[in-house]
Short mmCIF file of C-alpha atoms and ligand atoms in Angstrom, two decimals:
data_model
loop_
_atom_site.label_atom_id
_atom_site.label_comp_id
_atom_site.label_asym_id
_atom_site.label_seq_id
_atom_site.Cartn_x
_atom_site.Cartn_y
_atom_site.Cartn_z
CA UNK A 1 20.19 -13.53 24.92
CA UNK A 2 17.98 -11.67 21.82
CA UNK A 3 20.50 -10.73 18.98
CA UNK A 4 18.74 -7.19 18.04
CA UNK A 5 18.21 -8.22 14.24
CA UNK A 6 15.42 -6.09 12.91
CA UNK A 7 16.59 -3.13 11.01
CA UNK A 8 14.23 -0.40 9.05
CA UNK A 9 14.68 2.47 6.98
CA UNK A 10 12.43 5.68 7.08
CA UNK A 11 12.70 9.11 5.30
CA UNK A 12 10.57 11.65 3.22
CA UNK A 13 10.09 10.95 -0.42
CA UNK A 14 13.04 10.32 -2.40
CA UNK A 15 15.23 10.11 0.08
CA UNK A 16 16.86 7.10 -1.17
CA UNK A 17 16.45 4.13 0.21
CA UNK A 18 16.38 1.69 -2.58
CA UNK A 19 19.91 2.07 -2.78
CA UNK A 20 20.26 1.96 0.71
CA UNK A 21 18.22 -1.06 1.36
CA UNK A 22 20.27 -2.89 -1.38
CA UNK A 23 23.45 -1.97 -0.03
CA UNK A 24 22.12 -2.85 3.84
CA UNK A 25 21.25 -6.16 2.26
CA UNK A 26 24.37 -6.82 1.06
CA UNK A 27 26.34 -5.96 3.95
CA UNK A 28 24.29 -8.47 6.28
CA UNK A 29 24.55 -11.38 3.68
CA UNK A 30 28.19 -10.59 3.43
CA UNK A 31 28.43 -11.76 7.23
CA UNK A 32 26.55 -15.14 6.62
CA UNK A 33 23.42 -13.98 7.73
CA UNK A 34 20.19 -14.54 6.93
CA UNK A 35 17.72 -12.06 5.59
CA UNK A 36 14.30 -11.08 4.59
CA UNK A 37 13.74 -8.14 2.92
CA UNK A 38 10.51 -6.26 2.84
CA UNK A 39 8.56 -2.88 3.28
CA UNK A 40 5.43 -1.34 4.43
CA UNK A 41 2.52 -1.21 3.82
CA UNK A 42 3.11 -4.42 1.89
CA UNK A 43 5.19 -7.35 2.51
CA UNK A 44 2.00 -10.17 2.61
CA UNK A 45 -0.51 -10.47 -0.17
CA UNK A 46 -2.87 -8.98 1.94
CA UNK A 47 -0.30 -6.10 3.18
CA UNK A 48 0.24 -5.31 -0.48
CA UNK A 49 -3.62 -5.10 -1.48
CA UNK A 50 -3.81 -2.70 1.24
CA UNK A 51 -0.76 -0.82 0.14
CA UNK A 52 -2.90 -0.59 -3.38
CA UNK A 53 -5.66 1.17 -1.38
CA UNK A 54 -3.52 3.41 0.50
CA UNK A 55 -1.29 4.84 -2.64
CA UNK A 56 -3.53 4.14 -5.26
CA UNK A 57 -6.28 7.50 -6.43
CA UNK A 58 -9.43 5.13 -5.62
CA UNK A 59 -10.17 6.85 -2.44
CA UNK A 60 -8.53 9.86 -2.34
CA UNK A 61 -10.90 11.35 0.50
CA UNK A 62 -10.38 8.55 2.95
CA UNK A 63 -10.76 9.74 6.36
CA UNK A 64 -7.57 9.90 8.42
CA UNK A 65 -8.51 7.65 11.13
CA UNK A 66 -9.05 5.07 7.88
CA UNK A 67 -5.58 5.72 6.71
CA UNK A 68 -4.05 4.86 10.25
CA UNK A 69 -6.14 1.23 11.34
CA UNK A 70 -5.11 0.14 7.17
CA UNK A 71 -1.75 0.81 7.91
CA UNK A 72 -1.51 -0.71 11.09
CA UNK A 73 -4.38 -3.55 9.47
CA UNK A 74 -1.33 -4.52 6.80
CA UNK A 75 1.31 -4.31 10.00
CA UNK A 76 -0.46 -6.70 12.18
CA UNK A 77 -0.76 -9.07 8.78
CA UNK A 78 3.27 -8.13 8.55
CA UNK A 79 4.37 -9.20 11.71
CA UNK A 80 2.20 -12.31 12.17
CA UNK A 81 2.82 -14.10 8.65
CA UNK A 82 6.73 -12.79 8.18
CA UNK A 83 8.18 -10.44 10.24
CA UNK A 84 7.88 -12.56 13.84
CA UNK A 85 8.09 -16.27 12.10
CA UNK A 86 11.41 -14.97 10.18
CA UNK A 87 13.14 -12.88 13.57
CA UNK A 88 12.15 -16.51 15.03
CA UNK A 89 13.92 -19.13 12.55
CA UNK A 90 16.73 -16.65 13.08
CA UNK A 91 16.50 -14.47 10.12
CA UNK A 92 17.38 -10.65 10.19
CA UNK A 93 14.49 -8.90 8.99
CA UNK A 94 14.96 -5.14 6.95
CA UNK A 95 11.76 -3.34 5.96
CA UNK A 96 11.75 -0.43 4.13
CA UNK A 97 9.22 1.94 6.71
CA UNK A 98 7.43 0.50 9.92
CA UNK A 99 5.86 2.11 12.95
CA UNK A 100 8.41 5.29 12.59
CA UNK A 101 6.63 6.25 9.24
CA UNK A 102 3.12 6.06 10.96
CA UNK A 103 3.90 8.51 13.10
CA UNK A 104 5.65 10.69 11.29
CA UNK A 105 2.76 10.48 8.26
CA UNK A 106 -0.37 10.17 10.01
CA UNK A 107 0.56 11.35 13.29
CA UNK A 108 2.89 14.79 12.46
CA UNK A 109 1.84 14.73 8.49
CA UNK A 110 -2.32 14.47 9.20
CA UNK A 111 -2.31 15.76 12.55
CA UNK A 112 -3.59 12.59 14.41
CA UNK A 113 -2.75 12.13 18.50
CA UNK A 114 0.62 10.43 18.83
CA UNK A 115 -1.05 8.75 21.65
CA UNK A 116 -3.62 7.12 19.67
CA UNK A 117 -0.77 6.07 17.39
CA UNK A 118 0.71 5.03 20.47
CA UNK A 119 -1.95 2.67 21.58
CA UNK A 120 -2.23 1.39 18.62
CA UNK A 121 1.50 0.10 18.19
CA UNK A 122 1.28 -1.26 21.94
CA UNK A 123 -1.84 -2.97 20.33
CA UNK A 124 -0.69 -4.54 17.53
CA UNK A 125 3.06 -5.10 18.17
CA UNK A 126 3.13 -5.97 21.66
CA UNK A 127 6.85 -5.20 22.64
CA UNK A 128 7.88 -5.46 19.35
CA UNK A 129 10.21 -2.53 18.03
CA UNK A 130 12.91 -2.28 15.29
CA UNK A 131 16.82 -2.76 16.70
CA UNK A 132 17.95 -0.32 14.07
CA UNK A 133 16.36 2.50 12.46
CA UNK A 134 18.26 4.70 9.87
CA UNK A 135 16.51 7.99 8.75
CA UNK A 136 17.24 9.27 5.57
CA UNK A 137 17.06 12.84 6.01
CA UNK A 138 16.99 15.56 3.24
CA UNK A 139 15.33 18.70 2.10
CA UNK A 140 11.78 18.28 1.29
CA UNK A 141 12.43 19.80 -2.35
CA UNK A 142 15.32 17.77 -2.88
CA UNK A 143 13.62 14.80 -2.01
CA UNK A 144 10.89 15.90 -4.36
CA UNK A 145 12.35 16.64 -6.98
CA UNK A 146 13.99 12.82 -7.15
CA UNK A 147 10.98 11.16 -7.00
CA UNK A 148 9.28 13.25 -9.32
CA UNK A 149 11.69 12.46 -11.80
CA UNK A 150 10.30 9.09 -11.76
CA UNK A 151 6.83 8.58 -11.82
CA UNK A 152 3.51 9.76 -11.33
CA UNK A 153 3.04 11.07 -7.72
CA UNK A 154 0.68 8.49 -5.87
CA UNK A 155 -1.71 9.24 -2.84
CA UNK A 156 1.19 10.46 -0.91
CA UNK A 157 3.32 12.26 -2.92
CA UNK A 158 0.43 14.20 -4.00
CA UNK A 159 0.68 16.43 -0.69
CA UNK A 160 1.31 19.83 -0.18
CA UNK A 161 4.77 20.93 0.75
CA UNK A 162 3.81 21.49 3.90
CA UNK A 163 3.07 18.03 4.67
CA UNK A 164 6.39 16.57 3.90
CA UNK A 165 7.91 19.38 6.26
CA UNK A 166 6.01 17.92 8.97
CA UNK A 167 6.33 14.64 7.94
CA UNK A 168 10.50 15.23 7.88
CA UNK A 169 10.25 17.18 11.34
CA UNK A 170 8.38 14.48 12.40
CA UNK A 171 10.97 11.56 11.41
CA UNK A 172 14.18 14.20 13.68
CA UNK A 173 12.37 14.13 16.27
CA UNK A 174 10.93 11.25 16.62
CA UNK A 175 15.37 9.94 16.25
CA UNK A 176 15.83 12.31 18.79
CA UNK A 177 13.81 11.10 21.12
CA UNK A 178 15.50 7.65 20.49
CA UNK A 179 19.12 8.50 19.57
CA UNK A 180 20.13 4.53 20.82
CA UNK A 181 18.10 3.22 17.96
CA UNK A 182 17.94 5.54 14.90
CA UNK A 183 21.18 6.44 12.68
CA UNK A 184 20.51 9.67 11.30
CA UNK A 185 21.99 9.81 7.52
CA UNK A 186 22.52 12.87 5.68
CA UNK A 187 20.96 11.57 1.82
CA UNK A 188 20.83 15.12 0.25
CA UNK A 189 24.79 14.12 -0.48
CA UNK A 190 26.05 12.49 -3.62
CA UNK A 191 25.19 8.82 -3.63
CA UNK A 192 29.01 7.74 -3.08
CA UNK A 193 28.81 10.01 0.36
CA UNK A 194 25.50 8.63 1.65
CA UNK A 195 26.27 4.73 1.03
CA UNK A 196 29.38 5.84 3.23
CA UNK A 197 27.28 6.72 5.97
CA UNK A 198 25.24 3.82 5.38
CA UNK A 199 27.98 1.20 5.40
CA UNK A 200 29.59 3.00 8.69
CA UNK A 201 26.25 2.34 10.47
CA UNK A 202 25.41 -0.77 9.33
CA UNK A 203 28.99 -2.32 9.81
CA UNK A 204 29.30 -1.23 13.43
CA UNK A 205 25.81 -2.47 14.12
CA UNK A 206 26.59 -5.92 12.55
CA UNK A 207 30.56 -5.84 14.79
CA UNK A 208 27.92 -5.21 18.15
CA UNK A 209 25.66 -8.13 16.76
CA UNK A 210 28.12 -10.44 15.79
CA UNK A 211 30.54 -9.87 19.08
CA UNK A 212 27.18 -11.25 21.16
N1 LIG B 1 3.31 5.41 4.68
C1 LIG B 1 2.54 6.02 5.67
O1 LIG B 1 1.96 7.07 5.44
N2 LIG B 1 2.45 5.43 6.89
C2 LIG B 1 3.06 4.25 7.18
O2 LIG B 1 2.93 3.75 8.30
C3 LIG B 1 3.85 3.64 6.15
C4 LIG B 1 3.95 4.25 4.92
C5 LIG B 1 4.54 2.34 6.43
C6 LIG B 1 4.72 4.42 0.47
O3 LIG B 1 6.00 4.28 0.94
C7 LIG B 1 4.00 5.52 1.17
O4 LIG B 1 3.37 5.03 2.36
C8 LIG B 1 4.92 6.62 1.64
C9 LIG B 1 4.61 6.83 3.12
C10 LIG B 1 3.38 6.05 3.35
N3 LIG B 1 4.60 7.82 1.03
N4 LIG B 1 4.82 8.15 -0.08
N5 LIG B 1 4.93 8.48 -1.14
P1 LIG B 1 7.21 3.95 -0.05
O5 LIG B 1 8.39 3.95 0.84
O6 LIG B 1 6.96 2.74 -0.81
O7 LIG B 1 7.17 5.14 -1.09
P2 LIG B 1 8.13 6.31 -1.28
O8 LIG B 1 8.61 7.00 -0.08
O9 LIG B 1 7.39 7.13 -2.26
O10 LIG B 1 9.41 5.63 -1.89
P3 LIG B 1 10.34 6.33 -2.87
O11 LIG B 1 9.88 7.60 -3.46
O12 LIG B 1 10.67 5.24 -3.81
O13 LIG B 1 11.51 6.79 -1.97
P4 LIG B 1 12.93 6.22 -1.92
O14 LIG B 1 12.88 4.73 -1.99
O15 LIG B 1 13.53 6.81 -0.74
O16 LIG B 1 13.61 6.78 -3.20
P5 LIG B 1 14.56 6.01 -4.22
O17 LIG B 1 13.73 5.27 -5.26
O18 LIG B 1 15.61 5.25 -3.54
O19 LIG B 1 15.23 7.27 -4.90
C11 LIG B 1 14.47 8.19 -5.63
C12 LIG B 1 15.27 8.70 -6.85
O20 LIG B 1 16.39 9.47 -6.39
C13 LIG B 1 15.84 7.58 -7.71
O21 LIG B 1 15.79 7.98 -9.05
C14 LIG B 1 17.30 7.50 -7.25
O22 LIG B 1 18.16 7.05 -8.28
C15 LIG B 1 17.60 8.95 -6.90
N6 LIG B 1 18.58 9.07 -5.81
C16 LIG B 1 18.64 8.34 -4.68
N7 LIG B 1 19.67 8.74 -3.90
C17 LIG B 1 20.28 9.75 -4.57
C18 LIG B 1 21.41 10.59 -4.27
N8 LIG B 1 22.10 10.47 -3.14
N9 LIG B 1 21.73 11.54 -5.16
C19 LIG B 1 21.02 11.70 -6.30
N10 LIG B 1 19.94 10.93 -6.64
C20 LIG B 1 19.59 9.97 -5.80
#
């Protein structure tokens, strides 16, 4: 029998899940297990030169359809050199963003076909699909305003307010669509309230796991 061991994390900007992948992290080790901890794009060298061109100013026209085969370029890189040899050796594996953030970016944010999106997933993952998928959901200007506070805003977080409504539309409906696999979290809450939330779903995912 498969133990369902990959877990990812998906919301808008700011939406905190630093804090929540930490705190995931912990929780898993806690129960013995093993884990590898990564995000997209990035997680291989090449995945994180890629990530460089996606976020960094260089090309700030690229073309949509660009934007989508990198992404899913650095994925396929991903899943052959980490993500599928660690799930193999046993491993959990929790990546901050997969397939969920393509099509809530590129596919609800830019505008491009699901289906192509779609084909492209089939493509490049095979059957391949996260176990677990908590979305960090927030107000757009909430989230906003926390990263701002940081840094300055990279390709992404360059985008008109509009985008990041789509984008967060995107992410509740792409959970409700799958309501067995995402955990909806409410992060516009103080920090103590959402690594509640966080702990609830990860510990009664972990008692499933574990009782297999
Ligand atoms: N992207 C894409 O378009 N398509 C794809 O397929 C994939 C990705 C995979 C990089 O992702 C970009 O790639 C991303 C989507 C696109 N777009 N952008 N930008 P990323 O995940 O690396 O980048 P990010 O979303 O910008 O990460 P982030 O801003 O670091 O978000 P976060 O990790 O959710 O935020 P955080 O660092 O945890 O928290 C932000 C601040 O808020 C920080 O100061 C915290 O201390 C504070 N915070 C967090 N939680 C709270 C609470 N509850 N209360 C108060 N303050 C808080």
């Amino acid at each position: 029998m498969t133990i369902p061991r990959f877990i990812t994390v998906e919301g808008i900007e700011g939406a905190g899940k630093t804090s929540c992948m930490d705190l995931l992290e912990r929780r898993i080790r806690e129960r013995g297990h093993q884990v590898l901890v990564t995000r997209e794009p990035g997680g291989t060298p090449m995945g994180e030169d890629l990530r460089q061109l996606l976020l960094g100013h260089r090309h700030d026209g690229m073309a949509d359809d660009t934007e989508l085969l990198l992404m899913f370029a650095a994925r396929a890189e991903h899943l052959h050199a980490k993500i599928e040899p660690a799930l193999a050796g046993g491993s959990w594996v929790l990546c901050d963003r997969f397939t969920d953030a393509t099509y809530a970016y590129q596919g609800y944010g830019r505008g491009i076909d699901l289906q192509r999106i779609a084909t492209l997933e089939t493509w490049v993952q095979g059957k391949r699909r996260p176990d677990l998928t908590l979305l960090l959901d927030l107000p757009v200007e909430v989230g906003l305003e926390r990263a701002g506070r940081r840094s300055t805003p990279d390709r992404f977080e360059s985008q008109a307010l509009a985008f990041f409504e789509r984008v967060r539309r995107g992410y509740l409906g792409l959970a409700a669509a799958s309501p067995g696999r995402f955990r909806v979290v409410d992060a516009g809450q103080s920090l103590d309230k959402v690594s509640q939330q966080v702990t609830a779903a990860i510990d009664a995912f972990l008692d499933q796991a574990d009782s297999r």
